[in-house]
Tab-separated table of N, CA, C and O in Angstrom:
chain	number	residue	atom	x	y	z
A	1	MET	N	2.676	45.088	44.021
A	1	MET	CA	1.403	44.371	44.046
A	1	MET	C	1.478	43.261	45.085
A	1	MET	O	2.431	42.496	45.111
A	2	SER	N	0.484	43.171	45.935
A	2	SER	CA	0.499	42.156	46.979
A	2	SER	C	-0.135	40.854	46.478
A	2	SER	O	-0.964	40.852	45.581
A	3	ALA	N	0.277	39.779	47.094
A	3	ALA	CA	-0.219	38.455	46.716
A	3	ALA	C	-1.607	38.227	47.308
A	3	ALA	O	-1.936	38.762	48.367
A	4	THR	N	-2.392	37.433	46.612
A	4	THR	CA	-3.679	37.023	47.156
A	4	THR	C	-3.559	35.604	47.685
A	4	THR	O	-2.730	34.817	47.223
A	5	LEU	N	-4.391	35.300	48.659
A	5	LEU	CA	-4.410	33.978	49.264
A	5	LEU	C	-5.517	33.164	48.614
A	5	LEU	O	-6.695	33.518	48.700
A	6	LYS	N	-5.142	32.105	47.938
A	6	LYS	CA	-6.105	31.203	47.298
A	6	LYS	C	-6.517	30.144	48.329
A	6	LYS	O	-5.677	29.610	49.054
A	7	HIS	N	-7.800	29.858	48.364
A	7	HIS	CA	-8.362	28.846	49.266
A	7	HIS	C	-9.252	27.956	48.398
A	7	HIS	O	-10.316	28.383	47.944
A	8	ILE	N	-8.772	26.744	48.127
A	8	ILE	CA	-9.496	25.814	47.250
A	8	ILE	C	-9.828	24.561	48.043
A	8	ILE	O	-8.944	23.979	48.684
A	9	VAL	N	-11.090	24.175	48.021
A	9	VAL	CA	-11.554	23.014	48.787
A	9	VAL	C	-12.370	22.115	47.872
A	9	VAL	O	-13.193	22.598	47.087
A	10	PHE	N	-12.128	20.817	47.975
A	10	PHE	CA	-12.883	19.808	47.236
A	10	PHE	C	-13.591	18.882	48.219
A	10	PHE	O	-12.994	18.505	49.232
A	11	TRP	N	-14.814	18.505	47.892
A	11	TRP	CA	-15.556	17.543	48.695
A	11	TRP	C	-16.004	16.378	47.821
A	11	TRP	O	-16.554	16.576	46.739
A	12	LYS	N	-15.792	15.178	48.322
A	12	LYS	CA	-16.370	13.966	47.736
A	12	LYS	C	-17.513	13.594	48.676
A	12	LYS	O	-17.313	13.500	49.899
A	13	LEU	N	-18.700	13.406	48.127
A	13	LEU	CA	-19.876	13.180	48.957
A	13	LEU	C	-20.242	11.703	49.053
A	13	LEU	O	-19.966	10.922	48.139
A	14	LYS	N	-20.894	11.370	50.153
A	14	LYS	CA	-21.426	10.024	50.340
A	14	LYS	C	-22.569	9.812	49.356
A	14	LYS	O	-23.248	10.764	48.954
A	15	GLU	N	-22.797	8.571	48.971
A	15	GLU	CA	-23.888	8.255	48.041
A	15	GLU	C	-25.243	8.657	48.620
A	15	GLU	O	-26.107	9.148	47.897
A	16	HIS	N	-25.425	8.447	49.922
A	16	HIS	CA	-26.650	8.842	50.628
A	16	HIS	C	-26.265	9.359	52.007
A	16	HIS	O	-25.439	8.747	52.688
A	17	ALA	N	-26.856	10.483	52.404
A	17	ALA	CA	-26.625	11.048	53.739
A	17	ALA	C	-27.719	12.070	54.023
A	17	ALA	O	-28.257	12.694	53.106
A	18	GLU	N	-28.040	12.211	55.276
A	18	GLU	CA	-29.038	13.207	55.695
A	18	GLU	C	-30.356	13.046	54.934
A	18	GLU	O	-31.034	14.022	54.633
A	19	GLY	N	-30.701	11.793	54.620
A	19	GLY	CA	-31.977	11.509	53.961
A	19	GLY	C	-32.044	11.882	52.495
A	19	GLY	O	-33.132	11.952	51.925
A	20	ALA	N	-30.888	12.122	51.885
A	20	ALA	CA	-30.887	12.530	50.480
A	20	ALA	C	-29.768	11.827	49.721
A	20	ALA	O	-28.825	11.310	50.318
A	21	ASP	N	-29.866	11.840	48.393
A	21	ASP	CA	-28.818	11.243	47.573
A	21	ASP	C	-27.695	12.259	47.322
A	21	ASP	O	-27.801	13.440	47.674
A	22	LYS	N	-26.630	11.770	46.709
A	22	LYS	CA	-25.442	12.598	46.464
A	22	LYS	C	-25.779	13.850	45.658
A	22	LYS	O	-25.322	14.947	45.983
A	23	ALA	N	-26.563	13.713	44.601
A	23	ALA	CA	-26.879	14.860	43.742
A	23	ALA	C	-27.627	15.943	44.520
A	23	ALA	O	-27.326	17.136	44.390
A	24	SER	N	-28.588	15.540	45.331
A	24	SER	CA	-29.343	16.510	46.127
A	24	SER	C	-28.457	17.192	47.154
A	24	SER	O	-28.545	18.408	47.365
A	25	ASN	N	-27.592	16.415	47.785
A	25	ASN	CA	-26.692	16.991	48.779
A	25	ASN	C	-25.658	17.913	48.129
A	25	ASN	O	-25.273	18.921	48.731
A	26	ALA	N	-25.228	17.599	46.925
A	26	ALA	CA	-24.300	18.485	46.220
A	26	ALA	C	-24.966	19.835	45.947
A	26	ALA	O	-24.351	20.889	46.149
A	27	LEU	N	-26.215	19.821	45.523
A	27	LEU	CA	-26.949	21.066	45.287
A	27	LEU	C	-27.111	21.859	46.576
A	27	LEU	O	-26.928	23.080	46.596
A	28	GLN	N	-27.430	21.161	47.657
A	28	GLN	CA	-27.594	21.829	48.955
A	28	GLN	C	-26.266	22.412	49.428
A	28	GLN	O	-26.215	23.541	49.923
A	29	LEU	N	-25.205	21.658	49.256
A	29	LEU	CA	-23.888	22.127	49.653
A	29	LEU	C	-23.514	23.390	48.875
A	29	LEU	O	-23.050	24.378	49.451
A	30	LYS	N	-23.748	23.389	47.578
A	30	LYS	CA	-23.454	24.574	46.765
A	30	LYS	C	-24.298	25.758	47.211
A	30	LYS	O	-23.805	26.883	47.306
A	31	THR	N	-25.563	25.540	47.476
A	31	THR	CA	-26.441	26.616	47.947
A	31	THR	C	-25.921	27.206	49.249
A	31	THR	O	-25.892	28.438	49.420
A	32	LEU	N	-25.496	26.345	50.166
A	32	LEU	CA	-24.952	26.826	51.437
A	32	LEU	C	-23.661	27.613	51.221
A	32	LEU	O	-23.461	28.665	51.836
A	33	LEU	N	-22.802	27.117	50.356
A	33	LEU	CA	-21.578	27.855	50.051
A	33	LEU	C	-21.907	29.208	49.425
A	33	LEU	O	-21.350	30.239	49.828
A	34	ASP	N	-22.807	29.218	48.462
A	34	ASP	CA	-23.177	30.465	47.797
A	34	ASP	C	-23.689	31.503	48.793
A	34	ASP	O	-23.485	32.705	48.604
A	35	SER	N	-24.327	31.036	49.864
A	35	SER	CA	-24.843	31.966	50.874
A	35	SER	C	-23.723	32.655	51.646
A	35	SER	O	-23.962	33.651	52.329
A	36	CYS	N	-22.506	32.148	51.531
A	36	CYS	CA	-21.365	32.735	52.237
A	36	CYS	C	-20.578	33.723	51.377
A	36	CYS	O	-19.636	34.360	51.870
A	37	ALA	N	-20.932	33.869	50.135
A	37	ALA	CA	-20.204	34.794	49.249
A	37	ALA	C	-20.326	36.218	49.784
A	37	ALA	O	-21.411	36.680	50.125
A	38	GLY	N	-19.204	36.882	49.893
A	38	GLY	CA	-19.191	38.281	50.297
A	38	GLY	C	-19.434	38.568	51.763
A	38	GLY	O	-19.695	39.707	52.125
A	39	ILE	N	-19.338	37.550	52.622
A	39	ILE	CA	-19.690	37.778	54.026
A	39	ILE	C	-18.605	38.492	54.826
A	39	ILE	O	-18.889	38.944	55.933
A	40	VAL	N	-17.398	38.580	54.288
A	40	VAL	CA	-16.331	39.278	55.012
A	40	VAL	C	-15.580	40.214	54.068
A	40	VAL	O	-15.444	39.929	52.882
A	41	PRO	N	-15.072	41.315	54.609
A	41	PRO	CA	-14.205	42.174	53.803
A	41	PRO	C	-12.942	41.404	53.409
A	41	PRO	O	-12.467	40.560	54.168
A	42	GLY	N	-12.427	41.679	52.240
A	42	GLY	CA	-11.209	41.014	51.788
A	42	GLY	C	-11.457	39.717	51.043
A	42	GLY	O	-10.511	39.075	50.595
A	43	MET	N	-12.718	39.312	50.896
A	43	MET	CA	-13.053	38.153	50.069
A	43	MET	C	-13.109	38.657	48.633
A	43	MET	O	-13.973	39.454	48.289
A	44	LEU	N	-12.163	38.228	47.826
A	44	LEU	CA	-12.029	38.755	46.471
A	44	LEU	C	-12.735	37.916	45.418
A	44	LEU	O	-13.188	38.436	44.394
A	45	ARG	N	-12.794	36.625	45.655
A	45	ARG	CA	-13.429	35.694	44.712
A	45	ARG	C	-14.012	34.561	45.523
A	45	ARG	O	-13.408	34.099	46.493
A	46	PHE	N	-15.186	34.084	45.104
A	46	PHE	CA	-15.832	33.003	45.837
A	46	PHE	C	-16.754	32.282	44.862
A	46	PHE	O	-17.813	32.789	44.495
A	47	GLU	N	-16.317	31.120	44.393
A	47	GLU	CA	-17.084	30.376	43.397
A	47	GLU	C	-17.197	28.916	43.819
A	47	GLU	O	-16.189	28.239	44.010
A	48	ALA	N	-18.431	28.457	43.949
A	48	ALA	CA	-18.700	27.049	44.236
A	48	ALA	C	-19.259	26.403	42.983
A	48	ALA	O	-20.033	27.029	42.249
A	49	ALA	N	-18.845	25.159	42.726
A	49	ALA	CA	-19.318	24.456	41.537
A	49	ALA	C	-19.510	22.979	41.849
A	49	ALA	O	-18.833	22.421	42.713
A	50	ILE	N	-20.414	22.376	41.101
A	50	ILE	CA	-20.703	20.944	41.208
A	50	ILE	C	-20.108	20.261	39.979
A	50	ILE	O	-20.166	20.811	38.871
A	51	ALA	N	-19.551	19.072	40.161
A	51	ALA	CA	-19.010	18.300	39.044
A	51	ALA	C	-20.086	18.150	37.967
A	51	ALA	O	-21.256	17.895	38.269
A	52	GLN	N	-19.669	18.297	36.728
A	52	GLN	CA	-20.607	18.263	35.617
A	52	GLN	C	-20.411	16.995	34.787
A	52	GLN	O	-19.268	16.621	34.488
A	53	PRO	N	-21.508	16.353	34.417
A	53	PRO	CA	-21.416	15.143	33.598
A	53	PRO	C	-20.653	15.417	32.309
A	53	PRO	O	-20.790	16.477	31.695
A	54	GLY	N	-19.820	14.471	31.925
A	54	GLY	CA	-19.063	14.588	30.696
A	54	GLY	C	-17.724	15.281	30.852
A	54	GLY	O	-16.932	15.304	29.916
A	55	LEU	N	-17.468	15.856	32.032
A	55	LEU	CA	-16.183	16.507	32.302
A	55	LEU	C	-15.474	15.752	33.417
A	55	LEU	O	-16.114	15.228	34.325
A	56	GLU	N	-14.169	15.713	33.353
A	56	GLU	CA	-13.405	14.968	34.347
A	56	GLU	C	-13.536	15.602	35.723
A	56	GLU	O	-13.422	16.823	35.878
A	57	ALA	N	-13.797	14.782	36.721
A	57	ALA	CA	-13.879	15.238	38.113
A	57	ALA	C	-13.699	14.047	39.033
A	57	ALA	O	-14.343	13.015	38.856
A	58	THR	N	-12.828	14.183	40.002
A	58	THR	CA	-12.653	13.129	40.998
A	58	THR	C	-13.336	13.496	42.314
A	58	THR	O	-13.395	12.677	43.223
A	59	TYR	N	-13.852	14.713	42.395
A	59	TYR	CA	-14.611	15.160	43.559
A	59	TYR	C	-15.935	15.718	43.074
A	59	TYR	O	-16.112	16.002	41.886
A	60	ASP	N	-16.882	15.895	43.990
A	60	ASP	CA	-18.243	16.269	43.625
A	60	ASP	C	-18.518	17.768	43.668
A	60	ASP	O	-19.325	18.279	42.907
A	61	VAL	N	-17.879	18.472	44.598
A	61	VAL	CA	-18.102	19.908	44.765
A	61	VAL	C	-16.757	20.571	45.004
A	61	VAL	O	-15.880	20.001	45.672
A	62	VAL	N	-16.591	21.789	44.464
A	62	VAL	CA	-15.361	22.542	44.668
A	62	VAL	C	-15.710	23.964	45.098
A	62	VAL	O	-16.717	24.525	44.654
A	63	LEU	N	-14.883	24.509	45.954
A	63	LEU	CA	-14.914	25.932	46.282
A	63	LEU	C	-13.585	26.517	45.842
A	63	LEU	O	-12.525	26.049	46.268
A	64	ASN	N	-13.645	27.515	44.989
A	64	ASN	CA	-12.453	28.208	44.512
A	64	ASN	C	-12.595	29.655	44.982
A	64	ASN	O	-13.471	30.379	44.498
A	65	SER	N	-11.757	30.054	45.940
A	65	SER	CA	-11.902	31.384	46.513
A	65	SER	C	-10.550	32.062	46.674
A	65	SER	O	-9.508	31.409	46.683
A	66	GLU	N	-10.603	33.383	46.774
A	66	GLU	CA	-9.398	34.184	46.962
A	66	GLU	C	-9.672	35.242	48.023
A	66	GLU	O	-10.761	35.820	48.065
A	67	PHE	N	-8.644	35.505	48.814
A	67	PHE	CA	-8.745	36.471	49.893
A	67	PHE	C	-7.571	37.439	49.825
A	67	PHE	O	-6.482	37.076	49.385
A	68	ALA	N	-7.799	38.646	50.284
A	68	ALA	CA	-6.769	39.673	50.252
A	68	ALA	C	-5.643	39.387	51.240
A	68	ALA	O	-4.534	39.885	51.062
A	69	SER	N	-5.928	38.564	52.258
A	69	SER	CA	-4.924	38.294	53.288
A	69	SER	C	-5.312	37.044	54.075
A	69	SER	O	-6.449	36.570	53.999
A	70	ALA	N	-4.361	36.554	54.856
A	70	ALA	CA	-4.645	35.428	55.749
A	70	ALA	C	-5.689	35.831	56.789
A	70	ALA	O	-6.532	35.022	57.181
A	71	ALA	N	-5.666	37.096	57.205
A	71	ALA	CA	-6.654	37.577	58.174
A	71	ALA	C	-8.063	37.536	57.588
A	71	ALA	O	-9.025	37.199	58.289
A	72	ALA	N	-8.204	37.854	56.305
A	72	ALA	CA	-9.515	37.802	55.662
A	72	ALA	C	-10.021	36.359	55.581
A	72	ALA	O	-11.200	36.093	55.830
A	73	LEU	N	-9.134	35.418	55.250
A	73	LEU	CA	-9.524	34.005	55.228
A	73	LEU	C	-9.918	33.546	56.624
A	73	LEU	O	-10.928	32.858	56.794
A	74	GLU	N	-9.163	33.943	57.631
A	74	GLU	CA	-9.495	33.568	59.009
A	74	GLU	C	-10.851	34.142	59.424
A	74	GLU	O	-11.650	33.473	60.067
A	75	ALA	N	-11.124	35.381	59.007
A	75	ALA	CA	-12.427	35.982	59.312
A	75	ALA	C	-13.554	35.178	58.672
A	75	ALA	O	-14.605	34.961	59.292
A	76	TYR	N	-13.349	34.721	57.443
A	76	TYR	CA	-14.339	33.875	56.778
A	76	TYR	C	-14.514	32.560	57.529
A	76	TYR	O	-15.636	32.136	57.803
A	77	GLN	N	-13.407	31.919	57.865
A	77	GLN	CA	-13.468	30.618	58.550
A	77	GLN	C	-14.238	30.709	59.866
A	77	GLN	O	-14.913	29.759	60.256
A	78	ASN	N	-14.139	31.844	60.545
A	78	ASN	CA	-14.766	32.004	61.857
A	78	ASN	C	-16.088	32.765	61.825
A	78	ASN	O	-16.713	32.948	62.864
A	79	HIS	N	-16.517	33.190	60.646
A	79	HIS	CA	-17.778	33.924	60.529
A	79	HIS	C	-18.942	33.003	60.903
A	79	HIS	O	-18.975	31.828	60.504
A	80	PRO	N	-19.919	33.505	61.663
A	80	PRO	CA	-21.056	32.658	62.074
A	80	PRO	C	-21.793	31.978	60.924
A	80	PRO	O	-22.248	30.837	61.065
A	81	ALA	N	-21.904	32.633	59.788
A	81	ALA	CA	-22.592	32.016	58.640
A	81	ALA	C	-21.821	30.807	58.124
A	81	ALA	O	-22.424	29.793	57.734
A	82	HIS	N	-20.500	30.884	58.135
A	82	HIS	CA	-19.679	29.758	57.699
A	82	HIS	C	-19.681	28.647	58.742
A	82	HIS	O	-19.836	27.469	58.408
A	83	VAL	N	-19.540	29.014	59.984
A	83	VAL	CA	-19.537	28.023	61.067
A	83	VAL	C	-20.860	27.247	61.069
A	83	VAL	O	-20.881	26.034	61.287
A	84	ALA	N	-21.964	27.926	60.777
A	84	ALA	CA	-23.287	27.297	60.814
A	84	ALA	C	-23.471	26.211	59.762
A	84	ALA	O	-24.266	25.290	59.959
A	85	ILE	N	-22.752	26.282	58.640
A	85	ILE	CA	-22.948	25.281	57.583
A	85	ILE	C	-22.033	24.065	57.740
A	85	ILE	O	-22.251	23.045	57.101
A	86	LYS	N	-21.036	24.169	58.593
A	86	LYS	CA	-20.069	23.076	58.737
A	86	LYS	C	-20.677	21.742	59.152
A	86	LYS	O	-20.259	20.700	58.634
A	87	PRO	N	-21.659	21.694	60.048
A	87	PRO	CA	-22.217	20.382	60.419
A	87	PRO	C	-22.816	19.614	59.232
A	87	PRO	O	-22.639	18.405	59.122
A	88	PHE	N	-23.505	20.318	58.337
A	88	PHE	CA	-24.063	19.642	57.165
A	88	PHE	C	-22.941	19.079	56.296
A	88	PHE	O	-23.009	17.934	55.838
A	89	PHE	N	-21.904	19.868	56.079
A	89	PHE	CA	-20.781	19.408	55.270
A	89	PHE	C	-20.167	18.149	55.861
A	89	PHE	O	-19.868	17.194	55.154
A	90	GLY	N	-19.970	18.159	57.165
A	90	GLY	CA	-19.396	17.001	57.840
A	90	GLY	C	-20.267	15.763	57.718
A	90	GLY	O	-19.766	14.648	57.600
A	91	ALA	N	-21.578	15.961	57.712
A	91	ALA	CA	-22.510	14.839	57.651
A	91	ALA	C	-22.584	14.206	56.264
A	91	ALA	O	-22.834	13.007	56.147
A	92	VAL	N	-22.386	14.986	55.214
A	92	VAL	CA	-22.580	14.454	53.861
A	92	VAL	C	-21.278	14.111	53.144
A	92	VAL	O	-21.307	13.449	52.114
A	93	ARG	N	-20.160	14.531	53.666
A	93	ARG	CA	-18.906	14.297	52.945
A	93	ARG	C	-18.288	12.941	53.269
A	93	ARG	O	-18.332	12.459	54.390
A	94	GLU	N	-17.721	12.366	52.237
A	94	GLU	CA	-16.910	11.159	52.385
A	94	GLU	C	-15.463	11.567	52.636
A	94	GLU	O	-14.769	10.964	53.445
A	95	SER	N	-15.029	12.606	51.907
A	95	SER	CA	-13.675	13.123	52.108
A	95	SER	C	-13.619	14.581	51.684
A	95	SER	O	-14.502	15.083	50.986
A	96	ARG	N	-12.547	15.246	52.117
A	96	ARG	CA	-12.347	16.672	51.836
A	96	ARG	C	-10.867	16.903	51.591
A	96	ARG	O	-10.026	16.345	52.284
A	97	GLN	N	-10.572	17.721	50.606
A	97	GLN	CA	-9.201	18.136	50.330
A	97	GLN	C	-9.179	19.656	50.286
A	97	GLN	O	-10.125	20.282	49.792
A	98	CYS	N	-8.112	20.247	50.813
A	98	CYS	CA	-7.998	21.691	50.839
A	98	CYS	C	-6.571	22.096	50.531
A	98	CYS	O	-5.624	21.394	50.908
A	99	MET	N	-6.438	23.227	49.850
A	99	MET	CA	-5.117	23.793	49.633
A	99	MET	C	-5.230	25.310	49.680
A	99	MET	O	-6.070	25.904	49.001
A	100	ASP	N	-4.392	25.913	50.515
A	100	ASP	CA	-4.266	27.360	50.602
A	100	ASP	C	-2.877	27.719	50.118
A	100	ASP	O	-1.900	27.055	50.473
A	101	TYR	N	-2.776	28.794	49.310
A	101	TYR	CA	-1.459	29.243	48.852
A	101	TYR	C	-1.550	30.680	48.394
A	101	TYR	O	-2.617	31.168	48.015
A	102	PHE	N	-0.435	31.376	48.450
A	102	PHE	CA	-0.341	32.750	47.974
A	102	PHE	C	0.102	32.751	46.516
A	102	PHE	O	0.950	31.975	46.115
A	103	SER	N	-0.506	33.657	45.740
A	103	SER	CA	-0.047	33.824	44.358
A	103	SER	C	-0.136	35.290	43.967
A	103	SER	O	-0.795	36.071	44.583
């Protein structure tokens, strides 16, 4: 059995950016991420979520994804649909954390 490549990203958002508040930008960010689900072969799992009230969270939005290979993750990273959403992410984020690993 071959290992899958996990790609997990967390974003902490600015209180206000791009003319909107954090909650609105979190929803927009999730919508943009959701639009990238399934865009490349080898994408095995792709789940975006927003921090929920009453549950512990130090970041506002998370992407939890899995890829069949490093090549599949690279294809996702360079796909035009993914590249197109990066400017919005950069504009609304305060910080970003990422971890890739095989399991």
